[in-house]
Every structure is written in structure tokens, then in C-alpha cells.
Amino acid sequence: MKQTEFVQVNRGYWQGIEDALNRLRYSESNLPEQYQLLSHHLAIARSRQYSDSLIQYLESLILKQHQLLYANKSNITERAWLFFRITVPQSFRNQYQYSVIASLLFFLPLIILPLIIFYQNSISDYILSADTMESIKSMYNPDNKSLGRERVDDSDWMMFGYYVYNNTGIGFRTFATGFFIGLGSAFFLLYNGIYIGAVMGYLVSIGYSESFFSFVAGHSAFELTAIMLSGAAGLILGNAILKPGFHSRKHAIKKAAKNALPLITAAMILFFLAAIIEAFWSSRTDFPVFVKYLVGILLWGALFYYFVFSGRHYRGS
Amino acid sequence: METITHFIETPEGVKLPLKIAGIWSRGAAWLIDFLIRGLIYIMSVIVLSSAELFGTGLILLVIFILEWFYPVLYEVLRDGMTPGKKALNIQVLQSNGTAVDWGSSLIRNLLRTVDILPLFYGVGLFSILITDKNQRIGDFAADTIVTYGTDKSTLMKPISVPVQDVKQIIPLSLTDNFTNEEKNAFISYSERYDELSKDRRVELAEIIYPLLTKFEIAGTPENILYIAASILGNE
């Protein structure tokens, strides 16, 4: 059979498939059958050396069918639920080493610096500029009507936007720069740990503990954990570049990104939740201080429970 | 620069070629997206700045989404194409030819942070230039490629031969003397005939004439069309 006759016989059939693909209303039941027949036509066209344009036309139709046939058709909400319910906490536990290292880099200076500053007040002068100290001093002044960054009425929404934009952005950069054998992530973790530790130490040393801790208590669990997880995800990338093992670096980075994805996604969600809490809850002073501490402790507990116990009984996700 | 072809093999054993997009198409697509994002930003500032602090918060959210999620949302929800990519007819795919998923799109776009370093996508450009599938760091991590789209490919019209002009009778058996490559030259010429200018028709035909004169057939574009038609089996 020559090409023209072959085209004449099948033209209508191809046109039908083309229309269905363009309308994106593909009848699922016909797809495998049509995919097979079209692959058959392509094989014929190739073996009989029909013209390039005909072969390209058939290839383009088959590629689209291939994408439809192998698209993930499972329900997105169900997949998201399973991802956060099982994949995220399991992946956190399966590669806990990275979170341990990230925690050491971040939480160690954050906890130790305030202790040092408590005994040696002048240390904070080396870390924080005079302007910074002046501004945080006025932010957490116990006489303020609202806590944190100076608030005027209705500024909660502005702060919410700012926290999402700024904090999540920092988290994303902490993750991505882990590509440089982990150095970027390590830098951001240390830098933020030292900065937050110095601020905490300074405010405690000038006697603003209650206003500071009652402000940060609510969002501390989500925000600090999110920073740590961004760093841990970045260290996974960095480790793949530094020690690809038996894989090529190209393959190692692909695998590492897959392993880091649950952690950075969890960090992203936690940053978002922390921004909501920080903007709309932390700054409120119309609740007793112990309620604010209680909420903070409960959220730390919830997060601990989630990462340690969630998804334990599911195997293979 | 020659277009790179990356072959994928479907589980059914069909080998399909994907044409890997080059640096200029990707750059142009990025520029279009950059302008669109700038426009959205300016419009949101105009609309929202009247809403004072509430508006400022929303503007910051808009900036955040434009910076990090504009490409992710388009790539996943619009067949791997941001508006810029759509304009350039290029598309993000997994390297096995299937549509890009949420996780991969997020990874490839978060790692832009690395690709834009130290200036003007320096790392990304370098990576695209030295790798065989034009992948930047984000593409490696997400296992994605950027390909030229195929949606403009349509079935060609049958070749029309101006029969009246073919004075000379060419024996049908003549086509058996050509190799497959030579036959393809006739067909490719004929398929493009309608879109070529008059001068270009003659110019390209002259490349094929030696094949005709070998069999003592006059070298004319019409004769080429006639032979192509008989190879294809037109009446």
C-alpha cells in the first residue's frame, strides 16, 4: 500500500482522535485501544519509509495519548491527605539524621547564646547593631498595647503578608542553597539561630522576658521547626552532591530531591500556619499570659506527636 | 545550533522523539513571563494600595506567589506551559515524556534560587549549555526536560500536482531506481512546495535535478512533484 492510499483509509480515524485530544474530552474507555492501533500505524509508516511529515504527525498524536494514558488520575485531595498523613512524617523519621544536624546548627546557638548573654550582657553588642537593639527594645516594651512589631489597628493583615513573603522565602532559600554541598543551608541555619538567640538573650537581659516569650510562644513551634526542616531538606541535596555514592551526581541529585520534597513541603505549610498564628494570635494582649504559653506548649506537643507517631502503621506509601 | 532530539520509549515499546528546547526559546519565554509578572504586580499595587495596610499585606502575598508559585501553578495546571512557554510553543515534561507533577514542578522552581546565581541565570545557562538535554540544575533535581511542543503538527494536505504542465510521460517504474533517502527528498520537496517562494522552489529543485538528468528527464519543479506523487501513490 502506498502512502496516499494509507492516508486516505485512516485519515478520518486520525482526525477523530485529534479532535478528541484537542477538546480534552477523551473517552477513557477508547484510549488504550486507539493508542495501540495508532502505535501500529506508526510502525507501518516507519517500516514502509513513508514521509517524515506523516510520521511526525502520528508521533505527536501518540505522545499526547501516552501522556493521557500515564497521567496520575487518582484524586488530588486523597493524595494530598495521604502525603501529609503518612509520607511526610515517615520521610522525616527515615532520614532523621539530617534533621538532627540541622537542629544542632540551628537550635544550639539559639539556646546557648541567651544563656551566655544572661551572664555576659555585652556579648549581644557584638551580634546585634545598635539600631536593631533599639527597635526590638521598643517592639517588646511591656507597656505596648500590642506586641511584636509596632502595630497600628488593622495591621495584622499586613504582617501576615509580610511573614509569608519573608519567612517562607528565607525557608525556600535555605533549602535551595543546600545544593552547594550543604553550605548554604548550614549558613542560613547558623545565621538565624545566632540572630534569634541574640535577640532572645538581649531581651531577657533587659528584663523583657514576659512580653517577648508571650509573643513568640504561639508561633514558635511551627516557625522554628519550619526553618529547621528547610535546612534538613537542603542538607539532603548537599549530601547527594558531596557524596553521590554509587550513583552519578546527576542521578544522586534526582533521588535526593525526591527525598527532600516531603520535608520542604512540610516546611512550606508550617511557615504558612506560623504566619497566621503570628499575625492574628501572637500580637494579642487581651489574653492572659498563661493562655498564650499553654497554646504554645500544646502546639509544640502536637507537632512532636505528628512527626514522631503519625503514619507509623502504614507500610510502603 | 542543532535541535537535540531525546528519545523516550513508552512501556508499549513505541519509541518517540522529543525535541529539546534551546536556550533562546527558554530565554524568550522567561522574558515574556517576567513582563507578565511585572504587569500583574503593577496592577495589584494600583488596585490594592487604596486598601492601606490590608492592601499592603495582600500585595506582599501577590509578590510571594508571583516569585515562587507562578511557574508551578501554570506548569501543573496548564500542561507544562506558562504563558511565556505557550507563546514560544515549549513545554515542561518529565524526562519520560509524561506531564510534570506537583512535586517535580515545585522542586524545579525552588531550585531556580541556585540557577539564577551568581547573576542573570549564570549557573542555569552554563548547565543548559554543557548538558546533553539542556537541563538546568532544577531540571536535574526534578527529572524534567523542556521540549518543543507538538500541538501545531497537523496532517499535511495531499500533494497537488499541476498535471497539465507535465508534458513528459515519466514511466511509473522509474521510482524503483531511487534509494529511500532519494525518495524522501522528492516527498519533502513536494510537501513544502506550496509554502516556498518561486525563487526558492527553483533553488531547492536544482539540488534534486541530478537525480532526474541521470534518467534523461528534464529538470523542472513539476517533474519533481510528479515523481513524488507517484512514489506516494497518488492517482
Short mmCIF file of C-alpha atoms in Angstrom, two decimals, chain B:
data_model
loop_
_atom_site.label_atom_id
_atom_site.label_comp_id
_atom_site.label_asym_id
_atom_site.label_seq_id
_atom_site.Cartn_x
_atom_site.Cartn_y
_atom_site.Cartn_z
CA MET B 1 22.67 25.22 16.98
CA GLU B 2 21.09 21.94 16.01
CA THR B 3 17.96 20.84 17.81
CA ILE B 4 18.62 18.00 20.22
CA THR B 5 16.29 15.02 19.96
CA HIS B 6 15.69 12.97 23.06
CA PHE B 7 14.06 9.59 22.51
CA ILE B 8 11.67 8.14 25.02
CA GLU B 9 10.41 4.60 24.88
CA THR B 10 6.87 4.03 26.07
CA PRO B 11 6.09 0.87 28.07
CA GLU B 12 4.44 -0.46 24.92
CA GLY B 13 7.75 -0.31 23.10
CA VAL B 14 6.98 2.73 20.95
CA LYS B 15 9.99 4.97 20.52
CA LEU B 16 9.04 8.64 20.35
CA PRO B 17 11.31 11.60 19.66
CA LEU B 18 11.10 14.75 21.82
CA LYS B 19 12.75 17.90 20.51
CA ILE B 20 14.63 19.58 23.35
CA ALA B 21 14.08 23.33 23.53
CA GLY B 22 17.10 25.57 23.13
CA ILE B 23 18.41 28.40 25.21
CA TRP B 24 16.82 31.18 23.10
CA SER B 25 13.27 29.86 23.27
CA ARG B 26 13.59 29.33 27.00
CA GLY B 27 15.10 32.77 27.48
CA ALA B 28 12.36 34.43 25.42
CA ALA B 29 9.66 32.52 27.31
CA TRP B 30 11.20 33.61 30.60
CA LEU B 31 11.23 37.23 29.43
CA ILE B 32 7.54 37.12 28.47
CA ASP B 33 6.69 35.60 31.85
CA PHE B 34 8.81 38.23 33.54
CA LEU B 35 6.84 41.00 31.81
CA ILE B 36 3.50 39.36 32.66
CA ARG B 37 4.53 39.05 36.29
CA GLY B 38 5.63 42.67 36.32
CA LEU B 39 2.26 43.67 34.88
CA ILE B 40 0.32 41.67 37.49
CA TYR B 41 2.47 43.22 40.19
CA ILE B 42 1.86 46.78 38.98
CA MET B 43 -1.87 46.18 38.61
CA SER B 44 -2.14 44.69 42.09
CA VAL B 45 -0.29 47.68 43.53
CA ILE B 46 -2.68 50.08 41.76
CA VAL B 47 -5.77 48.19 42.90
CA LEU B 48 -4.69 47.26 46.43
CA SER B 49 -2.73 50.28 47.58
CA SER B 50 -6.00 52.10 48.26
CA ALA B 51 -6.75 49.44 50.88
CA GLU B 52 -3.94 50.72 53.10
CA LEU B 53 -2.38 48.16 55.46
CA PHE B 54 -4.74 45.37 54.45
CA GLY B 55 -3.79 46.07 50.84
CA THR B 56 -0.07 46.09 51.66
CA GLY B 57 -0.44 42.63 53.16
CA LEU B 58 -2.16 41.35 50.03
CA ILE B 59 0.49 42.94 47.81
CA LEU B 60 3.18 41.07 49.74
CA LEU B 61 1.21 37.85 49.23
CA VAL B 62 0.94 38.61 45.50
CA ILE B 63 4.72 39.16 45.31
CA PHE B 64 5.30 35.90 47.14
CA ILE B 65 3.03 33.94 44.80
CA LEU B 66 4.47 35.58 41.67
CA GLU B 67 8.01 34.84 42.81
CA TRP B 68 7.61 31.22 43.82
CA PHE B 69 4.33 29.77 42.55
CA TYR B 70 3.54 31.46 39.23
CA PRO B 71 5.52 28.85 37.25
CA VAL B 72 4.41 25.95 39.45
CA LEU B 73 0.70 26.68 39.07
CA TYR B 74 0.93 27.10 35.29
CA GLU B 75 3.18 24.09 34.74
CA VAL B 76 0.95 21.71 36.64
CA LEU B 77 -2.46 23.09 35.68
CA ARG B 78 -1.73 24.14 32.10
CA ASP B 79 0.13 21.22 30.51
CA GLY B 80 3.65 22.29 31.48
CA MET B 81 3.27 25.72 29.90
CA THR B 82 3.49 29.16 31.48
CA PRO B 83 2.07 31.90 29.21
CA GLY B 84 5.61 32.62 28.03
CA LYS B 85 6.28 28.98 27.21
CA LYS B 86 2.92 28.74 25.45
CA ALA B 87 3.83 31.73 23.27
CA LEU B 88 7.12 30.05 22.31
CA ASN B 89 5.42 26.64 21.96
CA ILE B 90 7.66 24.96 24.52
CA GLN B 91 6.59 22.71 27.35
CA VAL B 92 7.96 21.21 30.58
CA LEU B 93 7.72 17.42 30.71
CA GLN B 94 9.10 14.69 32.94
CA SER B 95 12.05 13.17 31.14
CA ASN B 96 9.94 10.08 30.39
CA GLY B 97 7.56 12.24 28.35
CA THR B 98 4.66 12.37 30.81
CA ALA B 99 3.15 15.53 32.29
CA VAL B 100 5.04 17.28 35.08
CA ASP B 101 3.61 16.67 38.58
CA TRP B 102 3.28 18.97 41.64
CA GLY B 103 6.40 17.71 43.39
CA SER B 104 8.67 17.96 40.37
CA SER B 105 7.40 21.39 39.42
CA LEU B 106 7.92 22.66 42.97
CA ILE B 107 11.47 21.29 43.06
CA ARG B 108 12.49 22.67 39.66
CA ASN B 109 11.17 26.10 40.54
CA LEU B 110 12.56 26.27 44.09
CA LEU B 111 15.98 25.41 42.66
CA ARG B 112 15.78 28.48 40.44
CA THR B 113 17.42 30.04 43.51
CA VAL B 114 20.56 28.14 42.52
CA ASP B 115 20.19 28.57 38.75
CA ILE B 116 19.94 32.38 38.89
CA LEU B 117 23.27 32.63 40.73
CA PRO B 118 25.62 34.45 40.59
CA LEU B 119 23.95 36.81 38.09
CA PHE B 120 21.44 36.53 35.23
CA TYR B 121 20.88 32.78 35.50
CA GLY B 122 24.64 32.15 35.23
CA VAL B 123 24.58 28.67 36.74
CA GLY B 124 21.43 27.71 34.81
CA LEU B 125 22.77 28.91 31.45
CA PHE B 126 26.07 27.15 31.98
CA SER B 127 24.30 23.95 32.94
CA ILE B 128 21.97 24.14 29.91
CA LEU B 129 24.90 24.69 27.56
CA ILE B 130 27.06 21.81 28.77
CA THR B 131 24.42 19.11 29.33
CA ASP B 132 23.06 16.84 26.65
CA LYS B 133 19.38 17.53 27.32
CA ASN B 134 19.67 21.26 28.01
CA GLN B 135 18.83 20.87 31.68
CA ARG B 136 19.41 23.43 34.37
CA ILE B 137 20.06 22.35 37.98
CA GLY B 138 16.34 22.48 38.77
CA ASP B 139 15.62 20.19 35.82
CA PHE B 140 18.14 17.62 37.01
CA ALA B 141 16.70 17.57 40.51
CA ALA B 142 13.11 17.33 39.27
CA ASP B 143 13.95 14.98 36.37
CA THR B 144 12.30 17.32 33.88
CA ILE B 145 13.09 18.50 30.35
CA VAL B 146 11.80 21.41 28.29
CA THR B 147 10.68 20.36 24.82
CA TYR B 148 9.25 21.99 21.75
CA GLY B 149 5.53 21.39 21.68
CA THR B 150 3.89 19.27 19.06
CA ASP B 151 0.44 20.77 19.09
CA LYS B 152 0.94 22.63 15.80
CA SER B 153 1.66 19.45 13.90
CA THR B 154 -1.25 18.60 11.65
CA LEU B 155 -1.71 16.13 8.84
CA MET B 156 -0.46 17.62 5.60
CA LYS B 157 -2.72 18.15 2.66
CA PRO B 158 -2.31 15.70 -0.23
CA ILE B 159 0.29 16.92 -2.69
CA SER B 160 -1.35 18.60 -5.62
CA VAL B 161 0.38 18.05 -8.94
CA PRO B 162 -0.26 20.55 -11.70
CA VAL B 163 -0.93 17.71 -14.15
CA GLN B 164 -1.47 19.86 -17.22
CA ASP B 165 2.09 21.13 -17.00
CA VAL B 166 3.63 17.69 -17.03
CA LYS B 167 4.19 17.21 -20.71
CA GLN B 168 6.63 14.41 -20.48
CA ILE B 169 5.38 10.95 -19.70
CA ILE B 170 7.52 9.50 -16.93
CA PRO B 171 7.37 5.73 -16.55
CA LEU B 172 5.95 4.72 -13.17
CA SER B 173 8.61 2.03 -12.72
CA LEU B 174 11.23 4.79 -12.64
CA THR B 175 10.68 5.37 -8.92
CA ASP B 176 12.06 1.91 -8.16
CA ASN B 177 15.50 3.18 -9.10
CA PHE B 178 15.71 5.65 -6.22
CA THR B 179 17.01 4.89 -2.76
CA ASN B 180 14.75 5.57 0.21
CA GLU B 181 16.72 8.67 1.01
CA GLU B 182 16.26 9.95 -2.52
CA LYS B 183 12.56 9.20 -2.43
CA ASN B 184 12.30 11.17 0.78
CA ALA B 185 13.96 14.13 -0.90
CA PHE B 186 11.24 14.17 -3.57
CA ILE B 187 8.47 13.91 -1.00
CA SER B 188 9.90 16.52 1.38
CA TYR B 189 10.29 18.93 -1.52
CA SER B 190 6.70 18.39 -2.62
CA GLU B 191 5.31 18.75 0.88
CA ARG B 192 6.96 22.12 1.25
CA TYR B 193 6.25 23.24 -2.33
CA ASP B 194 3.18 25.33 -1.51
CA GLU B 195 4.87 27.36 1.20
CA LEU B 196 8.01 28.17 -0.83
CA SER B 197 8.56 31.30 -2.85
CA LYS B 198 9.04 30.96 -6.60
CA ASP B 199 12.79 31.55 -6.48
CA ARG B 200 13.27 29.18 -3.57
CA ARG B 201 11.33 26.46 -5.44
CA VAL B 202 13.84 26.62 -8.29
CA GLU B 203 16.80 26.88 -5.95
CA LEU B 204 15.88 23.74 -3.99
CA ALA B 205 14.80 21.86 -7.12
CA GLU B 206 18.27 22.33 -8.57
CA ILE B 207 19.66 20.14 -5.80
CA ILE B 208 17.44 17.28 -6.93
CA TYR B 209 17.92 17.76 -10.72
CA PRO B 210 20.99 15.48 -10.97
CA LEU B 211 18.72 12.59 -9.97
CA LEU B 212 16.42 13.40 -12.91
CA THR B 213 19.03 14.08 -15.56
CA LYS B 214 20.59 10.71 -14.77
CA PHE B 215 17.46 9.19 -16.34
CA GLU B 216 17.28 11.82 -19.07
CA ILE B 217 14.28 13.58 -17.60
CA ALA B 218 14.10 17.35 -17.81
CA GLY B 219 14.83 19.13 -14.53
CA THR B 220 11.68 21.04 -13.64
CA PRO B 221 9.88 21.50 -10.33
CA GLU B 222 6.76 19.97 -11.90
CA ASN B 223 8.60 16.77 -12.71
CA ILE B 224 9.75 16.51 -9.12
CA LEU B 225 6.16 16.88 -7.93
CA TYR B 226 5.03 14.28 -10.41
CA ILE B 227 7.61 11.75 -9.26
CA ALA B 228 6.82 12.47 -5.60
CA ALA B 229 3.16 11.88 -6.31
CA SER B 230 3.86 8.55 -7.96
CA ILE B 231 6.08 7.48 -5.02
CA LEU B 232 3.22 8.30 -2.65
CA GLY B 233 0.77 6.57 -4.92
CA ASN B 234 -1.42 9.47 -5.94
CA GLU B 235 -3.69 8.85 -8.90
#
